[in-house]
Protein backbone atom coordinates (compact mmCIF):
# COMPACT_ATOMS: atom_id res chain seq x y z
CA UNK A 1 0.00 0.00 0.00
CA UNK A 2 2.85 2.38 0.84
CA UNK A 3 4.34 1.73 -2.59
CA UNK A 4 1.06 2.76 -4.28
CA UNK A 5 0.88 5.91 -2.15
CA UNK A 6 4.43 6.78 -3.20
CA UNK A 7 3.54 6.27 -6.89
CA UNK A 8 0.45 8.48 -6.53
CA UNK A 9 2.50 11.18 -4.80
CA UNK A 10 5.08 11.05 -7.62
CA UNK A 11 2.35 11.39 -10.27
CA UNK A 12 0.84 14.38 -8.44
CA UNK A 13 4.28 15.95 -8.12
CA UNK A 14 4.94 15.46 -11.85
CA UNK A 15 1.54 16.97 -12.67
CA UNK A 16 2.30 19.99 -10.48
CA UNK A 17 5.71 20.42 -12.16
CA UNK A 18 4.10 20.11 -15.60
CA UNK A 19 1.51 22.74 -14.69
CA UNK A 20 4.23 25.06 -13.39
CA UNK A 21 6.31 24.66 -16.57
CA UNK A 22 3.23 25.22 -18.71
CA UNK A 23 2.42 28.40 -16.78
CA UNK A 24 6.01 29.63 -17.18
CA UNK A 25 5.88 28.95 -20.93
CA UNK A 26 2.58 30.80 -21.23
CA UNK A 27 4.02 33.81 -19.36
CA UNK A 28 7.10 33.85 -21.62
CA UNK A 29 4.85 33.58 -24.68
CA UNK A 30 2.78 36.56 -23.47
CA UNK A 31 5.99 38.53 -22.90
CA UNK A 32 7.29 37.70 -26.39
CA UNK A 33 3.98 38.68 -28.02
CA UNK A 34 3.92 41.99 -26.10
CA UNK A 35 7.54 42.66 -27.05
CA UNK A 36 6.87 41.84 -30.70
CA UNK A 37 3.91 44.23 -30.75
CA UNK A 38 6.05 46.94 -29.16
CA UNK A 39 8.86 46.35 -31.64
CA UNK A 40 6.48 46.50 -34.61
CA UNK A 41 5.01 49.71 -33.20
CA UNK A 42 8.50 51.15 -32.78
CA UNK A 43 9.36 50.34 -36.36
CA UNK A 44 6.06 51.69 -37.69
CA UNK A 45 6.54 54.99 -35.86
CA UNK A 46 9.39 56.08 -38.07
CA UNK A 47 12.16 53.96 -36.71
CA UNK A 48 13.04 51.80 -39.64
CA UNK A 49 15.70 49.23 -40.18
CA UNK A 50 18.87 50.65 -41.66
CA UNK A 51 19.02 50.88 -45.40
CA UNK A 52 22.60 50.68 -46.46
CA UNK A 53 23.59 53.27 -49.02
CA UNK A 54 24.43 51.98 -52.47
CA UNK A 55 27.85 52.86 -53.70
CA UNK A 56 27.81 54.73 -56.95
CA UNK A 57 30.11 53.71 -59.72
CA UNK A 58 31.86 56.53 -61.41
CA UNK A 59 31.57 58.85 -58.43
CA UNK A 60 34.34 61.38 -58.96
CA UNK A 61 35.12 61.71 -55.27
CA UNK A 62 35.16 57.96 -54.78
CA UNK A 63 33.11 58.40 -51.61
CA UNK A 64 29.90 56.76 -50.63
CA UNK A 65 26.60 58.49 -50.13
CA UNK A 66 26.18 59.76 -46.60
CA UNK A 67 23.92 58.10 -44.07
CA UNK A 68 21.35 60.34 -42.43
CA UNK A 69 22.16 61.44 -38.89
CA UNK A 70 18.88 60.04 -37.58
CA UNK A 71 19.81 56.51 -38.61
CA UNK A 72 22.35 55.95 -35.80
CA UNK A 73 19.76 57.18 -33.28
CA UNK A 74 17.16 54.81 -34.73
CA UNK A 75 19.62 51.92 -34.64
CA UNK A 76 20.52 52.74 -31.04
CA UNK A 77 16.84 52.82 -30.02
CA UNK A 78 16.29 49.47 -31.72
CA UNK A 79 19.32 47.92 -30.00
CA UNK A 80 18.22 49.25 -26.61
CA UNK A 81 14.70 47.89 -27.11
CA UNK A 82 15.88 44.43 -28.14
CA UNK A 83 18.39 44.35 -25.26
CA UNK A 84 15.62 45.25 -22.80
CA UNK A 85 13.43 42.50 -24.29
CA UNK A 86 16.18 39.92 -23.82
CA UNK A 87 16.69 40.98 -20.20
CA UNK A 88 12.94 40.68 -19.57
CA UNK A 89 12.95 37.13 -20.94
CA UNK A 90 15.80 36.16 -18.62
CA UNK A 91 13.80 37.14 -15.52
CA UNK A 92 12.95 34.15 -13.32
CA UNK A 93 9.23 33.30 -13.17
CA UNK A 94 9.20 33.96 -9.42
CA UNK A 95 10.75 37.37 -10.04
CA UNK A 96 8.33 38.11 -12.88
CA UNK A 97 5.50 39.32 -10.65
CA UNK A 98 7.90 41.59 -8.75
CA UNK A 99 9.32 42.83 -12.07
CA UNK A 100 5.84 43.58 -13.42
CA UNK A 101 4.87 45.33 -10.17
CA UNK A 102 8.03 47.46 -10.37
CA UNK A 103 7.16 48.44 -13.96
CA UNK A 104 3.64 49.45 -12.93
CA UNK A 105 4.93 51.52 -9.99
CA UNK A 106 7.50 53.16 -12.26
CA UNK A 107 4.83 54.48 -14.65
PDB file of N, CA and C in Angstrom:
ATOM      1  N   UNK A   1       0.822  -1.194   0.000  1.00  0.00           N
ATOM      2  CA  UNK A   1       0.000   0.000   0.000  1.00  0.00           C
ATOM      3  C   UNK A   1       0.866   1.257   0.000  1.00  0.00           C
ATOM      4  N   UNK A   2       1.956   1.224   0.774  1.00  0.00           N
ATOM      5  CA  UNK A   2       2.847   2.382   0.843  1.00  0.00           C
ATOM      6  C   UNK A   2       3.477   2.648  -0.513  1.00  0.00           C
ATOM      7  N   UNK A   3       3.756   1.578  -1.258  1.00  0.00           N
ATOM      8  CA  UNK A   3       4.337   1.727  -2.594  1.00  0.00           C
ATOM      9  C   UNK A   3       3.362   2.447  -3.522  1.00  0.00           C
ATOM     10  N   UNK A   4       2.082   2.101  -3.454  1.00  0.00           N
ATOM     11  CA  UNK A   4       1.065   2.761  -4.282  1.00  0.00           C
ATOM     12  C   UNK A   4       0.926   4.228  -3.900  1.00  0.00           C
ATOM     13  N   UNK A   5       0.963   4.519  -2.602  1.00  0.00           N
ATOM     14  CA  UNK A   5       0.883   5.910  -2.149  1.00  0.00           C
ATOM     15  C   UNK A   5       2.056   6.714  -2.685  1.00  0.00           C
ATOM     16  N   UNK A   6       3.239   6.101  -2.685  1.00  0.00           N
ATOM     17  CA  UNK A   6       4.431   6.778  -3.197  1.00  0.00           C
ATOM     18  C   UNK A   6       4.285   7.061  -4.701  1.00  0.00           C
ATOM     19  N   UNK A   7       3.749   6.087  -5.449  1.00  0.00           N
ATOM     20  CA  UNK A   7       3.539   6.274  -6.890  1.00  0.00           C
ATOM     21  C   UNK A   7       2.532   7.391  -7.153  1.00  0.00           C
ATOM     22  N   UNK A   8       1.470   7.431  -6.378  1.00  0.00           N
ATOM     23  CA  UNK A   8       0.455   8.476  -6.533  1.00  0.00           C
ATOM     24  C   UNK A   8       1.062   9.838  -6.222  1.00  0.00           C
ATOM     25  N   UNK A   9       1.856   9.912  -5.167  1.00  0.00           N
ATOM     26  CA  UNK A   9       2.503  11.177  -4.801  1.00  0.00           C
ATOM     27  C   UNK A   9       3.453  11.636  -5.903  1.00  0.00           C
ATOM     28  N   UNK A  10       4.186  10.696  -6.513  1.00  0.00           N
ATOM     29  CA  UNK A  10       5.083  11.047  -7.624  1.00  0.00           C
ATOM     30  C   UNK A  10       4.301  11.586  -8.810  1.00  0.00           C
ATOM     31  N   UNK A  11       3.167  10.953  -9.135  1.00  0.00           N
ATOM     32  CA  UNK A  11       2.351  11.393 -10.267  1.00  0.00           C
ATOM     33  C   UNK A  11       1.802  12.787 -10.009  1.00  0.00           C
ATOM     34  N   UNK A  12       1.359  13.060  -8.790  1.00  0.00           N
ATOM     35  CA  UNK A  12       0.838  14.380  -8.440  1.00  0.00           C
ATOM     36  C   UNK A  12       1.953  15.408  -8.546  1.00  0.00           C
ATOM     37  N   UNK A  13       3.141  15.045  -8.054  1.00  0.00           N
ATOM     38  CA  UNK A  13       4.283  15.952  -8.116  1.00  0.00           C
ATOM     39  C   UNK A  13       4.653  16.263  -9.571  1.00  0.00           C
ATOM     40  N   UNK A  14       4.644  15.243 -10.427  1.00  0.00           N
ATOM     41  CA  UNK A  14       4.936  15.456 -11.848  1.00  0.00           C
ATOM     42  C   UNK A  14       3.882  16.351 -12.487  1.00  0.00           C
ATOM     43  N   UNK A  15       2.616  16.136 -12.125  1.00  0.00           N
ATOM     44  CA  UNK A  15       1.545  16.972 -12.666  1.00  0.00           C
ATOM     45  C   UNK A  15       1.717  18.427 -12.243  1.00  0.00           C
ATOM     46  N   UNK A  16       2.087  18.633 -10.985  1.00  0.00           N
ATOM     47  CA  UNK A  16       2.304  19.994 -10.484  1.00  0.00           C
ATOM     48  C   UNK A  16       3.468  20.641 -11.232  1.00  0.00           C
ATOM     49  N   UNK A  17       4.558  19.890 -11.415  1.00  0.00           N
ATOM     50  CA  UNK A  17       5.706  20.417 -12.156  1.00  0.00           C
ATOM     51  C   UNK A  17       5.340  20.731 -13.604  1.00  0.00           C
ATOM     52  N   UNK A  18       4.543  19.857 -14.226  1.00  0.00           N
ATOM     53  CA  UNK A  18       4.101  20.107 -15.602  1.00  0.00           C
ATOM     54  C   UNK A  18       3.259  21.376 -15.684  1.00  0.00           C
ATOM     55  N   UNK A  19       2.357  21.540 -14.717  1.00  0.00           N
ATOM     56  CA  UNK A  19       1.513  22.743 -14.692  1.00  0.00           C
ATOM     57  C   UNK A  19       2.358  24.000 -14.509  1.00  0.00           C
ATOM     58  N   UNK A  20       3.356  23.919 -13.629  1.00  0.00           N
ATOM     59  CA  UNK A  20       4.235  25.064 -13.385  1.00  0.00           C
ATOM     60  C   UNK A  20       5.012  25.422 -14.656  1.00  0.00           C
ATOM     61  N   UNK A  21       5.565  24.407 -15.324  1.00  0.00           N
ATOM     62  CA  UNK A  21       6.306  24.660 -16.572  1.00  0.00           C
ATOM     63  C   UNK A  21       5.393  25.231 -17.647  1.00  0.00           C
ATOM     64  N   UNK A  22       4.182  24.711 -17.734  1.00  0.00           N
ATOM     65  CA  UNK A  22       3.227  25.219 -18.712  1.00  0.00           C
ATOM     66  C   UNK A  22       2.895  26.679 -18.435  1.00  0.00           C
ATOM     67  N   UNK A  23       2.699  27.015 -17.167  1.00  0.00           N
ATOM     68  CA  UNK A  23       2.416  28.398 -16.782  1.00  0.00           C
ATOM     69  C   UNK A  23       3.593  29.302 -17.140  1.00  0.00           C
ATOM     70  N   UNK A  24       4.826  28.842 -16.847  1.00  0.00           N
ATOM     71  CA  UNK A  24       6.011  29.630 -17.177  1.00  0.00           C
ATOM     72  C   UNK A  24       6.121  29.856 -18.685  1.00  0.00           C
ATOM     73  N   UNK A  25       5.842  28.823 -19.464  1.00  0.00           N
ATOM     74  CA  UNK A  25       5.883  28.954 -20.927  1.00  0.00           C
ATOM     75  C   UNK A  25       4.826  29.943 -21.413  1.00  0.00           C
ATOM     76  N   UNK A  26       3.642  29.872 -20.836  1.00  0.00           N
ATOM     77  CA  UNK A  26       2.578  30.801 -21.230  1.00  0.00           C
ATOM     78  C   UNK A  26       2.964  32.235 -20.898  1.00  0.00           C
ATOM     79  N   UNK A  27       3.577  32.459 -19.735  1.00  0.00           N
ATOM     80  CA  UNK A  27       4.019  33.812 -19.362  1.00  0.00           C
ATOM     81  C   UNK A  27       5.092  34.321 -20.323  1.00  0.00           C
ATOM     82  N   UNK A  28       6.058  33.448 -20.674  1.00  0.00           N
ATOM     83  CA  UNK A  28       7.103  33.853 -21.623  1.00  0.00           C
ATOM     84  C   UNK A  28       6.488  34.159 -22.983  1.00  0.00           C
ATOM     85  N   UNK A  29       5.515  33.351 -23.405  1.00  0.00           N
ATOM     86  CA  UNK A  29       4.849  33.583 -24.680  1.00  0.00           C
ATOM     87  C   UNK A  29       4.155  34.943 -24.664  1.00  0.00           C
ATOM     88  N   UNK A  30       3.447  35.254 -23.584  1.00  0.00           N
ATOM     89  CA  UNK A  30       2.783  36.559 -23.469  1.00  0.00           C
ATOM     90  C   UNK A  30       3.799  37.693 -23.537  1.00  0.00           C
ATOM     91  N   UNK A  31       4.938  37.504 -22.880  1.00  0.00           N
ATOM     92  CA  UNK A  31       5.990  38.526 -22.900  1.00  0.00           C
ATOM     93  C   UNK A  31       6.522  38.717 -24.313  1.00  0.00           C
ATOM     94  N   UNK A  32       6.766  37.620 -25.018  1.00  0.00           N
ATOM     95  CA  UNK A  32       7.289  37.705 -26.386  1.00  0.00           C
ATOM     96  C   UNK A  32       6.289  38.386 -27.302  1.00  0.00           C
ATOM     97  N   UNK A  33       5.009  38.051 -27.178  1.00  0.00           N
ATOM     98  CA  UNK A  33       3.981  38.680 -28.020  1.00  0.00           C
ATOM     99  C   UNK A  33       3.911  40.177 -27.737  1.00  0.00           C
ATOM    100  N   UNK A  34       3.952  40.568 -26.459  1.00  0.00           N
ATOM    101  CA  UNK A  34       3.924  41.990 -26.102  1.00  0.00           C
ATOM    102  C   UNK A  34       5.147  42.699 -26.667  1.00  0.00           C
ATOM    103  N   UNK A  35       6.309  42.060 -26.538  1.00  0.00           N
ATOM    104  CA  UNK A  35       7.539  42.657 -27.050  1.00  0.00           C
ATOM    105  C   UNK A  35       7.491  42.801 -28.569  1.00  0.00           C
ATOM    106  N   UNK A  36       6.972  41.787 -29.242  1.00  0.00           N
ATOM    107  CA  UNK A  36       6.869  41.843 -30.696  1.00  0.00           C
ATOM    108  C   UNK A  36       5.957  42.988 -31.118  1.00  0.00           C
ATOM    109  N   UNK A  37       4.814  43.128 -30.443  1.00  0.00           N
ATOM    110  CA  UNK A  37       3.906  44.233 -30.754  1.00  0.00           C
ATOM    111  C   UNK A  37       4.586  45.578 -30.535  1.00  0.00           C
ATOM    112  N   UNK A  38       5.347  45.689 -29.443  1.00  0.00           N
ATOM    113  CA  UNK A  38       6.046  46.938 -29.157  1.00  0.00           C
ATOM    114  C   UNK A  38       7.116  47.221 -30.216  1.00  0.00           C
ATOM    115  N   UNK A  39       7.825  46.184 -30.626  1.00  0.00           N
ATOM    116  CA  UNK A  39       8.865  46.346 -31.636  1.00  0.00           C
ATOM    117  C   UNK A  39       8.265  46.748 -32.978  1.00  0.00           C
ATOM    118  N   UNK A  40       7.157  46.132 -33.361  1.00  0.00           N
ATOM    119  CA  UNK A  40       6.481  46.503 -34.608  1.00  0.00           C
ATOM    120  C   UNK A  40       5.999  47.943 -34.523  1.00  0.00           C
ATOM    121  N   UNK A  41       5.447  48.332 -33.379  1.00  0.00           N
ATOM    122  CA  UNK A  41       5.015  49.715 -33.199  1.00  0.00           C
ATOM    123  C   UNK A  41       6.171  50.682 -33.297  1.00  0.00           C
ATOM    124  N   UNK A  42       7.305  50.313 -32.714  1.00  0.00           N
ATOM    125  CA  UNK A  42       8.496  51.152 -32.776  1.00  0.00           C
ATOM    126  C   UNK A  42       8.950  51.334 -34.218  1.00  0.00           C
ATOM    127  N   UNK A  43       8.912  50.263 -34.968  1.00  0.00           N
ATOM    128  CA  UNK A  43       9.361  50.338 -36.361  1.00  0.00           C
ATOM    129  C   UNK A  43       8.349  51.079 -37.232  1.00  0.00           C
ATOM    130  N   UNK A  44       7.080  50.982 -36.914  1.00  0.00           N
ATOM    131  CA  UNK A  44       6.060  51.687 -37.692  1.00  0.00           C
ATOM    132  C   UNK A  44       6.019  53.175 -37.387  1.00  0.00           C
ATOM    133  N   UNK A  45       6.559  53.580 -36.240  1.00  0.00           N
ATOM    134  CA  UNK A  45       6.543  54.988 -35.856  1.00  0.00           C
ATOM    135  C   UNK A  45       7.762  55.746 -36.359  1.00  0.00           C
ATOM    136  N   UNK A  46       8.302  55.324 -37.464  1.00  0.00           N
ATOM    137  CA  UNK A  46       9.393  56.077 -38.071  1.00  0.00           C
ATOM    138  C   UNK A  46      10.763  55.529 -37.800  1.00  0.00           C
ATOM    139  N   UNK A  47      10.869  54.570 -36.936  1.00  0.00           N
ATOM    140  CA  UNK A  47      12.164  53.956 -36.709  1.00  0.00           C
ATOM    141  C   UNK A  47      12.236  52.749 -37.621  1.00  0.00           C
ATOM    142  N   UNK A  48      12.982  52.894 -38.683  1.00  0.00           N
ATOM    143  CA  UNK A  48      13.041  51.804 -39.644  1.00  0.00           C
ATOM    144  C   UNK A  48      14.393  51.126 -39.576  1.00  0.00           C
ATOM    145  N   UNK A  49      14.443  49.948 -40.113  1.00  0.00           N
ATOM    146  CA  UNK A  49      15.700  49.225 -40.175  1.00  0.00           C
ATOM    147  C   UNK A  49      16.642  49.995 -41.092  1.00  0.00           C
ATOM    148  N   UNK A  50      17.930  49.885 -40.843  1.00  0.00           N
ATOM    149  CA  UNK A  50      18.874  50.648 -41.659  1.00  0.00           C
ATOM    150  C   UNK A  50      18.860  50.194 -43.104  1.00  0.00           C
ATOM    151  N   UNK A  51      18.892  51.159 -43.979  1.00  0.00           N
ATOM    152  CA  UNK A  51      19.024  50.878 -45.402  1.00  0.00           C
ATOM    153  C   UNK A  51      20.423  51.312 -45.776  1.00  0.00           C
ATOM    154  N   UNK A  52      21.213  50.375 -46.152  1.00  0.00           N
ATOM    155  CA  UNK A  52      22.601  50.681 -46.456  1.00  0.00           C
ATOM    156  C   UNK A  52      22.686  51.427 -47.768  1.00  0.00           C
ATOM    157  N   UNK A  53      23.476  52.484 -47.797  1.00  0.00           N
ATOM    158  CA  UNK A  53      23.594  53.267 -49.023  1.00  0.00           C
ATOM    159  C   UNK A  53      24.275  52.452 -50.112  1.00  0.00           C
ATOM    160  N   UNK A  54      23.830  52.662 -51.329  1.00  0.00           N
ATOM    161  CA  UNK A  54      24.433  51.978 -52.465  1.00  0.00           C
ATOM    162  C   UNK A  54      25.620  52.801 -52.935  1.00  0.00           C
ATOM    163  N   UNK A  55      26.705  52.120 -53.186  1.00  0.00           N
ATOM    164  CA  UNK A  55      27.853  52.858 -53.703  1.00  0.00           C
ATOM    165  C   UNK A  55      27.586  53.169 -55.170  1.00  0.00           C
ATOM    166  N   UNK A  56      28.046  54.305 -55.569  1.00  0.00           N
ATOM    167  CA  UNK A  56      27.814  54.729 -56.949  1.00  0.00           C
ATOM    168  C   UNK A  56      29.087  54.540 -57.748  1.00  0.00           C
ATOM    169  N   UNK A  57      28.961  53.857 -58.837  1.00  0.00           N
ATOM    170  CA  UNK A  57      30.113  53.714 -59.720  1.00  0.00           C
ATOM    171  C   UNK A  57      30.330  55.023 -60.450  1.00  0.00           C
ATOM    172  N   UNK A  58      31.558  55.327 -60.642  1.00  0.00           N
ATOM    173  CA  UNK A  58      31.862  56.532 -61.405  1.00  0.00           C
ATOM    174  C   UNK A  58      31.756  57.794 -60.590  1.00  0.00           C
ATOM    175  N   UNK A  59      31.627  57.679 -59.284  1.00  0.00           N
ATOM    176  CA  UNK A  59      31.573  58.852 -58.430  1.00  0.00           C
ATOM    177  C   UNK A  59      32.961  59.476 -58.423  1.00  0.00           C
ATOM    178  N   UNK A  60      33.043  60.721 -58.802  1.00  0.00           N
ATOM    179  CA  UNK A  60      34.335  61.381 -58.964  1.00  0.00           C
ATOM    180  C   UNK A  60      35.110  61.431 -57.659  1.00  0.00           C
ATOM    181  N   UNK A  61      34.416  61.608 -56.549  1.00  0.00           N
ATOM    182  CA  UNK A  61      35.120  61.713 -55.273  1.00  0.00           C
ATOM    183  C   UNK A  61      35.493  60.345 -54.721  1.00  0.00           C
ATOM    184  N   UNK A  62      34.876  59.303 -55.259  1.00  0.00           N
ATOM    185  CA  UNK A  62      35.164  57.956 -54.776  1.00  0.00           C
ATOM    186  C   UNK A  62      34.512  57.652 -53.439  1.00  0.00           C
ATOM    187  N   UNK A  63      33.754  58.600 -52.914  1.00  0.00           N
ATOM    188  CA  UNK A  63      33.105  58.402 -51.612  1.00  0.00           C
ATOM    189  C   UNK A  63      31.751  57.759 -51.754  1.00  0.00           C
ATOM    190  N   UNK A  64      31.247  57.348 -50.642  1.00  0.00           N
ATOM    191  CA  UNK A  64      29.902  56.765 -50.626  1.00  0.00           C
ATOM    192  C   UNK A  64      28.897  57.837 -50.261  1.00  0.00           C
ATOM    193  N   UNK A  65      27.641  57.547 -50.527  1.00  0.00           N
ATOM    194  CA  UNK A  65      26.605  58.493 -50.132  1.00  0.00           C
ATOM    195  C   UNK A  65      26.525  58.508 -48.622  1.00  0.00           C
ATOM    196  N   UNK A  66      26.183  59.639 -48.058  1.00  0.00           N
ATOM    197  CA  UNK A  66      26.175  59.755 -46.600  1.00  0.00           C
ATOM    198  C   UNK A  66      24.911  59.150 -46.009  1.00  0.00           C
ATOM    199  N   UNK A  67      25.048  58.667 -44.805  1.00  0.00           N
ATOM    200  CA  UNK A  67      23.923  58.102 -44.067  1.00  0.00           C
ATOM    201  C   UNK A  67      23.317  59.230 -43.253  1.00  0.00           C
ATOM    202  N   UNK A  68      21.996  59.264 -43.178  1.00  0.00           N
ATOM    203  CA  UNK A  68      21.354  60.340 -42.427  1.00  0.00           C
ATOM    204  C   UNK A  68      21.763  60.266 -40.962  1.00  0.00           C
ATOM    205  N   UNK A  69      21.755  61.406 -40.298  1.00  0.00           N
ATOM    206  CA  UNK A  69      22.164  61.443 -38.891  1.00  0.00           C
ATOM    207  C   UNK A  69      21.127  60.805 -37.982  1.00  0.00           C
ATOM    208  N   UNK A  70      19.894  60.660 -38.432  1.00  0.00           N
ATOM    209  CA  UNK A  70      18.878  60.041 -37.580  1.00  0.00           C
ATOM    210  C   UNK A  70      19.013  58.525 -37.561  1.00  0.00           C
ATOM    211  N   UNK A  71      19.683  57.968 -38.555  1.00  0.00           N
ATOM    212  CA  UNK A  71      19.806  56.512 -38.611  1.00  0.00           C
ATOM    213  C   UNK A  71      20.549  55.938 -37.413  1.00  0.00           C
ATOM    214  N   UNK A  72      21.698  56.507 -36.990  1.00  0.00           N
ATOM    215  CA  UNK A  72      22.351  55.947 -35.798  1.00  0.00           C
ATOM    216  C   UNK A  72      21.453  56.012 -34.566  1.00  0.00           C
ATOM    217  N   UNK A  73      20.677  57.080 -34.413  1.00  0.00           N
ATOM    218  CA  UNK A  73      19.756  57.182 -33.276  1.00  0.00           C
ATOM    219  C   UNK A  73      18.694  56.098 -33.350  1.00  0.00           C
ATOM    220  N   UNK A  74      18.169  55.847 -34.554  1.00  0.00           N
ATOM    221  CA  UNK A  74      17.161  54.809 -34.734  1.00  0.00           C
ATOM    222  C   UNK A  74      17.751  53.439 -34.426  1.00  0.00           C
ATOM    223  N   UNK A  75      18.968  53.209 -34.906  1.00  0.00           N
ATOM    224  CA  UNK A  75      19.615  51.924 -34.637  1.00  0.00           C
ATOM    225  C   UNK A  75      19.856  51.748 -33.143  1.00  0.00           C
ATOM    226  N   UNK A  76      20.264  52.810 -32.478  1.00  0.00           N
ATOM    227  CA  UNK A  76      20.519  52.740 -31.042  1.00  0.00           C
ATOM    228  C   UNK A  76      19.229  52.440 -30.279  1.00  0.00           C
ATOM    229  N   UNK A  77      18.131  53.076 -30.672  1.00  0.00           N
ATOM    230  CA  UNK A  77      16.841  52.817 -30.021  1.00  0.00           C
ATOM    231  C   UNK A  77      16.419  51.371 -30.227  1.00  0.00           C
ATOM    232  N   UNK A  78      16.642  50.851 -31.421  1.00  0.00           N
ATOM    233  CA  UNK A  78      16.287  49.470 -31.720  1.00  0.00           C
ATOM    234  C   UNK A  78      17.134  48.508 -30.886  1.00  0.00           C
ATOM    235  N   UNK A  79      18.427  48.769 -30.796  1.00  0.00           N
ATOM    236  CA  UNK A  79      19.318  47.917 -30.003  1.00  0.00           C
ATOM    237  C   UNK A  79      18.924  47.958 -28.532  1.00  0.00           C
ATOM    238  N   UNK A  80      18.617  49.141 -28.013  1.00  0.00           N
ATOM    239  CA  UNK A  80      18.216  49.254 -26.608  1.00  0.00           C
ATOM    240  C   UNK A  80      16.922  48.497 -26.345  1.00  0.00           C
ATOM    241  N   UNK A  81      15.975  48.588 -27.277  1.00  0.00           N
ATOM    242  CA  UNK A  81      14.699  47.895 -27.112  1.00  0.00           C
ATOM    243  C   UNK A  81      14.895  46.388 -27.110  1.00  0.00           C
ATOM    244  N   UNK A  82      15.652  45.876 -28.071  1.00  0.00           N
ATOM    245  CA  UNK A  82      15.880  44.433 -28.144  1.00  0.00           C
ATOM    246  C   UNK A  82      16.652  43.946 -26.916  1.00  0.00           C
ATOM    247  N   UNK A  83      17.628  44.722 -26.462  1.00  0.00           N
ATOM    248  CA  UNK A  83      18.386  44.354 -25.261  1.00  0.00           C
ATOM    249  C   UNK A  83      17.471  44.283 -24.048  1.00  0.00           C
ATOM    250  N   UNK A  84      16.576  45.257 -23.918  1.00  0.00           N
ATOM    251  CA  UNK A  84      15.621  45.247 -22.803  1.00  0.00           C
ATOM    252  C   UNK A  84      14.719  44.016 -22.887  1.00  0.00           C
ATOM    253  N   UNK A  85      14.277  43.676 -24.106  1.00  0.00           N
ATOM    254  CA  UNK A  85      13.433  42.496 -24.289  1.00  0.00           C
ATOM    255  C   UNK A  85      14.164  41.234 -23.834  1.00  0.00           C
ATOM    256  N   UNK A  86      15.424  41.109 -24.202  1.00  0.00           N
ATOM    257  CA  UNK A  86      16.181  39.920 -23.818  1.00  0.00           C
ATOM    258  C   UNK A  86      16.358  39.839 -22.307  1.00  0.00           C
ATOM    259  N   UNK A  87      16.577  40.970 -21.667  1.00  0.00           N
ATOM    260  CA  UNK A  87      16.691  40.979 -20.205  1.00  0.00           C
ATOM    261  C   UNK A  87      15.367  40.583 -19.559  1.00  0.00           C
ATOM    262  N   UNK A  88      14.254  41.040 -20.119  1.00  0.00           N
ATOM    263  CA  UNK A  88      12.941  40.677 -19.572  1.00  0.00           C
ATOM    264  C   UNK A  88      12.704  39.179 -19.682  1.00  0.00           C
ATOM    265  N   UNK A  89      13.156  38.569 -20.771  1.00  0.00           N
ATOM    266  CA  UNK A  89      12.950  37.131 -20.942  1.00  0.00           C
ATOM    267  C   UNK A  89      13.815  36.307 -19.997  1.00  0.00           C
ATOM    268  N   UNK A  90      14.918  36.874 -19.534  1.00  0.00           N
ATOM    269  CA  UNK A  90      15.802  36.165 -18.616  1.00  0.00           C
ATOM    270  C   UNK A  90      15.315  36.218 -17.178  1.00  0.00           C
ATOM    271  N   UNK A  91      14.311  37.003 -16.884  1.00  0.00           N
ATOM    272  CA  UNK A  91      13.804  37.136 -15.518  1.00  0.00           C
ATOM    273  C   UNK A  91      13.206  35.802 -15.086  1.00  0.00           C
ATOM    274  N   UNK A  92      13.518  35.391 -13.856  1.00  0.00           N
ATOM    275  CA  UNK A  92      12.955  34.153 -13.316  1.00  0.00           C
ATOM    276  C   UNK A  92      11.452  34.300 -13.146  1.00  0.00           C
ATOM    277  N   UNK A  93      10.682  33.213 -13.327  1.00  0.00           N
ATOM    278  CA  UNK A  93       9.226  33.300 -13.173  1.00  0.00           C
ATOM    279  C   UNK A  93       8.813  33.814 -11.802  1.00  0.00           C
ATOM    280  N   UNK A  94       9.562  33.476 -10.750  1.00  0.00           N
ATOM    281  CA  UNK A  94       9.202  33.955  -9.417  1.00  0.00           C
ATOM    282  C   UNK A  94       9.465  35.445  -9.296  1.00  0.00           C
ATOM    283  N   UNK A  95      10.445  35.945 -10.053  1.00  0.00           N
ATOM    284  CA  UNK A  95      10.751  37.369 -10.040  1.00  0.00           C
ATOM    285  C   UNK A  95       9.844  38.153 -10.975  1.00  0.00           C
ATOM    286  N   UNK A  96       9.124  37.447 -11.850  1.00  0.00           N
ATOM    287  CA  UNK A  96       8.328  38.110 -12.875  1.00  0.00           C
ATOM    288  C   UNK A  96       7.247  38.987 -12.269  1.00  0.00           C
ATOM    289  N   UNK A  97       6.558  38.504 -11.239  1.00  0.00           N
ATOM    290  CA  UNK A  97       5.498  39.318 -10.647  1.00  0.00           C
ATOM    291  C   UNK A  97       6.087  40.559  -9.982  1.00  0.00           C
ATOM    292  N   UNK A  98       7.240  40.425  -9.357  1.00  0.00           N
ATOM    293  CA  UNK A  98       7.900  41.587  -8.752  1.00  0.00           C
ATOM    294  C   UNK A  98       8.368  42.547  -9.833  1.00  0.00           C
ATOM    295  N   UNK A  99       8.862  42.005 -10.952  1.00  0.00           N
ATOM    296  CA  UNK A  99       9.323  42.829 -12.074  1.00  0.00           C
ATOM    297  C   UNK A  99       8.154  43.605 -12.681  1.00  0.00           C
ATOM    298  N   UNK A 100       7.027  42.923 -12.867  1.00  0.00           N
ATOM    299  CA  UNK A 100       5.841  43.576 -13.419  1.00  0.00           C
ATOM    300  C   UNK A 100       5.326  44.641 -12.460  1.00  0.00           C
ATOM    301  N   UNK A 101       5.329  44.353 -11.164  1.00  0.00           N
ATOM    302  CA  UNK A 101       4.865  45.329 -10.174  1.00  0.00           C
ATOM    303  C   UNK A 101       5.774  46.549 -10.174  1.00  0.00           C
ATOM    304  N   UNK A 102       7.080  46.344 -10.323  1.00  0.00           N
ATOM    305  CA  UNK A 102       8.032  47.457 -10.374  1.00  0.00           C
ATOM    306  C   UNK A 102       7.763  48.325 -11.600  1.00  0.00           C
ATOM    307  N   UNK A 103       7.456  47.682 -12.740  1.00  0.00           N
ATOM    308  CA  UNK A 103       7.164  48.442 -13.960  1.00  0.00           C
ATOM    309  C   UNK A 103       5.909  49.282 -13.784  1.00  0.00           C
ATOM    310  N   UNK A 104       4.890  48.722 -13.134  1.00  0.00           N
ATOM    311  CA  UNK A 104       3.640  49.452 -12.932  1.00  0.00           C
ATOM    312  C   UNK A 104       3.878  50.635 -12.006  1.00  0.00           C
ATOM    313  N   UNK A 105       4.633  50.431 -10.927  1.00  0.00           N
ATOM    314  CA  UNK A 105       4.926  51.515  -9.990  1.00  0.00           C
ATOM    315  C   UNK A 105       5.778  52.594 -10.629  1.00  0.00           C
ATOM    316  N   UNK A 106       6.605  52.220 -11.582  1.00  0.00           N
ATOM    317  CA  UNK A 106       7.501  53.155 -12.256  1.00  0.00           C
ATOM    318  C   UNK A 106       6.732  54.120 -13.161  1.00  0.00           C
ATOM    319  N   UNK A 107       5.593  53.660 -13.694  1.00  0.00           N
ATOM    320  CA  UNK A 107       4.827  54.476 -14.646  1.00  0.00           C
ATOM    321  C   UNK A 107       4.058  55.514 -13.961  1.00  0.00           C
TER     322      UNK A 107
END
